[in-house]
Amino acid sequence: MTDQAAFEPISKQEVRTLLLAEHGVAVGEDDPILMSVTLHTAFMGDLARSLEAHRKSQNDIFEQAVVGVVESVTQSANKLRDALLDGAVRSVLNGVAQQSEALGTLQSKTKSQLIAQAVLTALNWAAVIAFFFILK
């Protein structure tokens, strides 16, 4: 999963070439010093496997943490959404209740005014009829 190329340890031939170039010492293919190269290569392979296992372990831990955080954020967002919706619904219901009360008051006042208008209209017609008979 890494973007880097795999590490290749130095070969025995590269060590022989390096020792000759740096120190002017020619080392044969069966020289015991080359055992250190073999051991070094083995240790590097073991270290690479250990680091890969550690990386995988850290990846798993990170993924579990992310899943936990995502679940926690989702729960919090759902609670917030529910609270906001509940508050909005209550607000709307309160507004409807207030409008219902205002409508009831308006109907009551309209009814009172209609009765008063009917009485005044009846009195007006009575006066017209009375004047009609008086003038006749």
PDB file of C-alpha atoms in Angstrom:
ATOM      1  CA  MET A   1       0.000   0.000   0.000  1.00  0.00           C
ATOM      2  CA  THR A   2       3.018   2.283  -0.047  1.00  0.00           C
ATOM      3  CA  ASP A   3       3.985   4.375  -3.008  1.00  0.00           C
ATOM      4  CA  GLN A   4       7.692   3.842  -2.433  1.00  0.00           C
ATOM      5  CA  ALA A   5       9.654   1.130  -4.222  1.00  0.00           C
ATOM      6  CA  ALA A   6      10.633  -1.864  -2.088  1.00  0.00           C
ATOM      7  CA  PHE A   7      13.956  -1.459  -0.323  1.00  0.00           C
ATOM      8  CA  GLU A   8      16.681  -3.670  -1.752  1.00  0.00           C
ATOM      9  CA  PRO A   9      19.606  -4.291   0.605  1.00  0.00           C
ATOM     10  CA  ILE A  10      23.129  -4.036  -0.695  1.00  0.00           C
ATOM     11  CA  SER A  11      24.441  -7.193  -2.365  1.00  0.00           C
ATOM     12  CA  LYS A  12      27.700  -8.989  -1.534  1.00  0.00           C
ATOM     13  CA  GLN A  13      29.136  -7.917  -4.895  1.00  0.00           C
ATOM     14  CA  GLU A  14      28.249  -4.279  -4.187  1.00  0.00           C
ATOM     15  CA  VAL A  15      29.974  -4.567  -0.786  1.00  0.00           C
ATOM     16  CA  ARG A  16      33.113  -5.990  -2.424  1.00  0.00           C
ATOM     17  CA  THR A  17      33.078  -3.165  -4.994  1.00  0.00           C
ATOM     18  CA  LEU A  18      32.507  -0.547  -2.272  1.00  0.00           C
ATOM     19  CA  LEU A  19      35.352  -1.860  -0.081  1.00  0.00           C
ATOM     20  CA  LEU A  20      37.681  -1.860  -3.064  1.00  0.00           C
ATOM     21  CA  ALA A  21      36.662   1.666  -4.118  1.00  0.00           C
ATOM     22  CA  GLU A  22      36.690   3.239  -0.632  1.00  0.00           C
ATOM     23  CA  HIS A  23      39.533   1.383   1.091  1.00  0.00           C
ATOM     24  CA  GLY A  24      41.462  -0.212  -1.708  1.00  0.00           C
ATOM     25  CA  VAL A  25      40.921  -3.624  -0.146  1.00  0.00           C
ATOM     26  CA  ALA A  26      39.956  -6.503  -2.388  1.00  0.00           C
ATOM     27  CA  VAL A  27      37.701  -9.007  -0.644  1.00  0.00           C
ATOM     28  CA  GLY A  28      37.227 -12.495  -2.026  1.00  0.00           C
ATOM     29  CA  GLU A  29      33.841 -14.118  -2.498  1.00  0.00           C
ATOM     30  CA  ASP A  30      34.471 -16.459   0.432  1.00  0.00           C
ATOM     31  CA  ASP A  31      35.770 -13.787   2.841  1.00  0.00           C
ATOM     32  CA  PRO A  32      34.117 -14.065   6.294  1.00  0.00           C
ATOM     33  CA  ILE A  33      33.408 -10.292   6.328  1.00  0.00           C
ATOM     34  CA  LEU A  34      30.676 -10.963   3.766  1.00  0.00           C
ATOM     35  CA  MET A  35      28.759 -12.913   6.434  1.00  0.00           C
ATOM     36  CA  SER A  36      27.919  -9.538   7.961  1.00  0.00           C
ATOM     37  CA  VAL A  37      26.256  -8.605   4.662  1.00  0.00           C
ATOM     38  CA  THR A  38      24.156 -11.779   4.798  1.00  0.00           C
ATOM     39  CA  LEU A  39      23.202 -11.120   8.422  1.00  0.00           C
ATOM     40  CA  HIS A  40      22.481  -7.477   7.651  1.00  0.00           C
ATOM     41  CA  THR A  41      20.231  -8.524   4.746  1.00  0.00           C
ATOM     42  CA  ALA A  42      18.369 -10.969   7.001  1.00  0.00           C
ATOM     43  CA  PHE A  43      17.934  -8.322   9.711  1.00  0.00           C
ATOM     44  CA  MET A  44      16.691  -5.807   7.149  1.00  0.00           C
ATOM     45  CA  GLY A  45      14.149  -8.337   5.825  1.00  0.00           C
ATOM     46  CA  ASP A  46      12.976  -9.038   9.374  1.00  0.00           C
ATOM     47  CA  LEU A  47      12.715  -5.311  10.065  1.00  0.00           C
ATOM     48  CA  ALA A  48      10.746  -4.767   6.828  1.00  0.00           C
ATOM     49  CA  ARG A  49       8.278  -7.533   7.813  1.00  0.00           C
ATOM     50  CA  SER A  50       7.981  -6.103  11.311  1.00  0.00           C
ATOM     51  CA  LEU A  51       7.374  -2.587   9.973  1.00  0.00           C
ATOM     52  CA  GLU A  52       4.737  -3.874   7.528  1.00  0.00           C
ATOM     53  CA  ALA A  53       2.933  -5.728  10.344  1.00  0.00           C
ATOM     54  CA  HIS A  54       3.077  -2.565  12.456  1.00  0.00           C
ATOM     55  CA  ARG A  55       1.763  -0.460   9.558  1.00  0.00           C
ATOM     56  CA  LYS A  56      -1.146  -2.868   9.061  1.00  0.00           C
ATOM     57  CA  SER A  57      -1.885  -2.821  12.784  1.00  0.00           C
ATOM     58  CA  GLN A  58      -1.854   0.988  12.822  1.00  0.00           C
ATOM     59  CA  ASN A  59      -4.102   1.028   9.754  1.00  0.00           C
ATOM     60  CA  ASP A  60      -6.617  -1.253  11.495  1.00  0.00           C
ATOM     61  CA  ILE A  61      -6.568   0.884  14.641  1.00  0.00           C
ATOM     62  CA  PHE A  62      -7.022   4.040  12.574  1.00  0.00           C
ATOM     63  CA  GLU A  63      -9.909   2.532  10.606  1.00  0.00           C
ATOM     64  CA  GLN A  64     -11.634   1.452  13.831  1.00  0.00           C
ATOM     65  CA  ALA A  65     -11.167   4.932  15.286  1.00  0.00           C
ATOM     66  CA  VAL A  66     -12.573   6.529  12.145  1.00  0.00           C
ATOM     67  CA  VAL A  67     -15.586   4.198  12.201  1.00  0.00           C
ATOM     68  CA  GLY A  68     -16.178   5.107  15.852  1.00  0.00           C
ATOM     69  CA  VAL A  69     -15.913   8.819  15.146  1.00  0.00           C
ATOM     70  CA  VAL A  70     -18.217   8.551  12.121  1.00  0.00           C
ATOM     71  CA  GLU A  71     -20.815   6.665  14.187  1.00  0.00           C
ATOM     72  CA  SER A  72     -20.564   9.234  16.976  1.00  0.00           C
ATOM     73  CA  VAL A  73     -20.904  12.160  14.569  1.00  0.00           C
ATOM     74  CA  THR A  74     -23.841  10.453  12.850  1.00  0.00           C
ATOM     75  CA  GLN A  75     -25.621   9.932  16.176  1.00  0.00           C
ATOM     76  CA  SER A  76     -24.978  13.536  17.197  1.00  0.00           C
ATOM     77  CA  ALA A  77     -26.207  14.822  13.837  1.00  0.00           C
ATOM     78  CA  ASN A  78     -29.347  12.683  14.088  1.00  0.00           C
ATOM     79  CA  LYS A  79     -30.051  13.970  17.616  1.00  0.00           C
ATOM     80  CA  LEU A  80     -29.520  17.547  16.460  1.00  0.00           C
ATOM     81  CA  ARG A  81     -31.758  16.994  13.424  1.00  0.00           C
ATOM     82  CA  ASP A  82     -34.476  15.488  15.602  1.00  0.00           C
ATOM     83  CA  ALA A  83     -34.223  18.346  18.091  1.00  0.00           C
ATOM     84  CA  LEU A  84     -34.367  20.961  15.332  1.00  0.00           C
ATOM     85  CA  LEU A  85     -37.297  19.265  13.623  1.00  0.00           C
ATOM     86  CA  ASP A  86     -39.099  18.857  16.932  1.00  0.00           C
ATOM     87  CA  GLY A  87     -38.542  22.550  17.701  1.00  0.00           C
ATOM     88  CA  ALA A  88     -39.685  23.572  14.220  1.00  0.00           C
ATOM     89  CA  VAL A  89     -42.827  21.429  14.449  1.00  0.00           C
ATOM     90  CA  ARG A  90     -43.647  22.851  17.869  1.00  0.00           C
ATOM     91  CA  SER A  91     -43.121  26.353  16.547  1.00  0.00           C
ATOM     92  CA  VAL A  92     -45.443  25.689  13.613  1.00  0.00           C
ATOM     93  CA  LEU A  93     -48.086  24.146  15.894  1.00  0.00           C
ATOM     94  CA  ASN A  94     -47.882  27.147  18.230  1.00  0.00           C
ATOM     95  CA  GLY A  95     -48.314  29.461  15.243  1.00  0.00           C
ATOM     96  CA  VAL A  96     -51.338  27.482  14.044  1.00  0.00           C
ATOM     97  CA  ALA A  97     -52.846  27.605  17.538  1.00  0.00           C
ATOM     98  CA  GLN A  98     -52.347  31.374  17.688  1.00  0.00           C
ATOM     99  CA  GLN A  99     -53.915  31.811  14.256  1.00  0.00           C
ATOM    100  CA  SER A 100     -56.840  29.625  15.330  1.00  0.00           C
ATOM    101  CA  GLU A 101     -57.416  31.804  18.400  1.00  0.00           C
ATOM    102  CA  ALA A 102     -57.182  34.964  16.276  1.00  0.00           C
ATOM    103  CA  LEU A 103     -59.675  33.494  13.787  1.00  0.00           C
ATOM    104  CA  GLY A 104     -62.080  32.644  16.614  1.00  0.00           C
ATOM    105  CA  THR A 105     -61.841  36.214  17.919  1.00  0.00           C
ATOM    106  CA  LEU A 106     -62.386  37.611  14.409  1.00  0.00           C
ATOM    107  CA  GLN A 107     -65.440  35.409  13.880  1.00  0.00           C
ATOM    108  CA  SER A 108     -66.882  36.484  17.224  1.00  0.00           C
ATOM    109  CA  LYS A 109     -66.382  40.181  16.439  1.00  0.00           C
ATOM    110  CA  THR A 110     -67.739  39.751  12.919  1.00  0.00           C
ATOM    111  CA  LYS A 111     -70.837  38.038  14.307  1.00  0.00           C
ATOM    112  CA  SER A 112     -71.375  40.862  16.814  1.00  0.00           C
ATOM    113  CA  GLN A 113     -71.031  43.470  14.090  1.00  0.00           C
ATOM    114  CA  LEU A 114     -73.406  41.541  11.828  1.00  0.00           C
ATOM    115  CA  ILE A 115     -76.056  41.491  14.567  1.00  0.00           C
ATOM    116  CA  ALA A 116     -75.600  45.217  15.186  1.00  0.00           C
ATOM    117  CA  GLN A 117     -75.840  45.903  11.448  1.00  0.00           C
ATOM    118  CA  ALA A 118     -79.000  43.774  11.182  1.00  0.00           C
ATOM    119  CA  VAL A 119     -80.621  45.678  14.086  1.00  0.00           C
ATOM    120  CA  LEU A 120     -79.702  49.042  12.558  1.00  0.00           C
ATOM    121  CA  THR A 121     -80.978  47.937   9.144  1.00  0.00           C
ATOM    122  CA  ALA A 122     -84.269  46.787  10.706  1.00  0.00           C
ATOM    123  CA  LEU A 123     -84.622  50.122  12.520  1.00  0.00           C
ATOM    124  CA  ASN A 124     -83.845  51.950   9.282  1.00  0.00           C
ATOM    125  CA  TRP A 125     -86.584  50.016   7.425  1.00  0.00           C
ATOM    126  CA  ALA A 126     -88.991  50.615  10.274  1.00  0.00           C
ATOM    127  CA  ALA A 127     -88.269  54.334  10.049  1.00  0.00           C
ATOM    128  CA  VAL A 128     -88.751  54.294   6.261  1.00  0.00           C
ATOM    129  CA  ILE A 129     -92.083  52.475   6.597  1.00  0.00           C
ATOM    130  CA  ALA A 130     -93.161  54.862   9.372  1.00  0.00           C
ATOM    131  CA  PHE A 131     -92.296  57.916   7.244  1.00  0.00           C
ATOM    132  CA  PHE A 132     -94.084  56.310   4.333  1.00  0.00           C
ATOM    133  CA  PHE A 133     -97.299  55.965   6.356  1.00  0.00           C
ATOM    134  CA  ILE A 134     -96.887  59.413   7.885  1.00  0.00           C
ATOM    135  CA  LEU A 135     -96.421  61.055   4.537  1.00  0.00           C
ATOM    136  CA  LYS A 136     -99.261  59.196   2.952  1.00  0.00           C
TER     137      LYS A 136
END
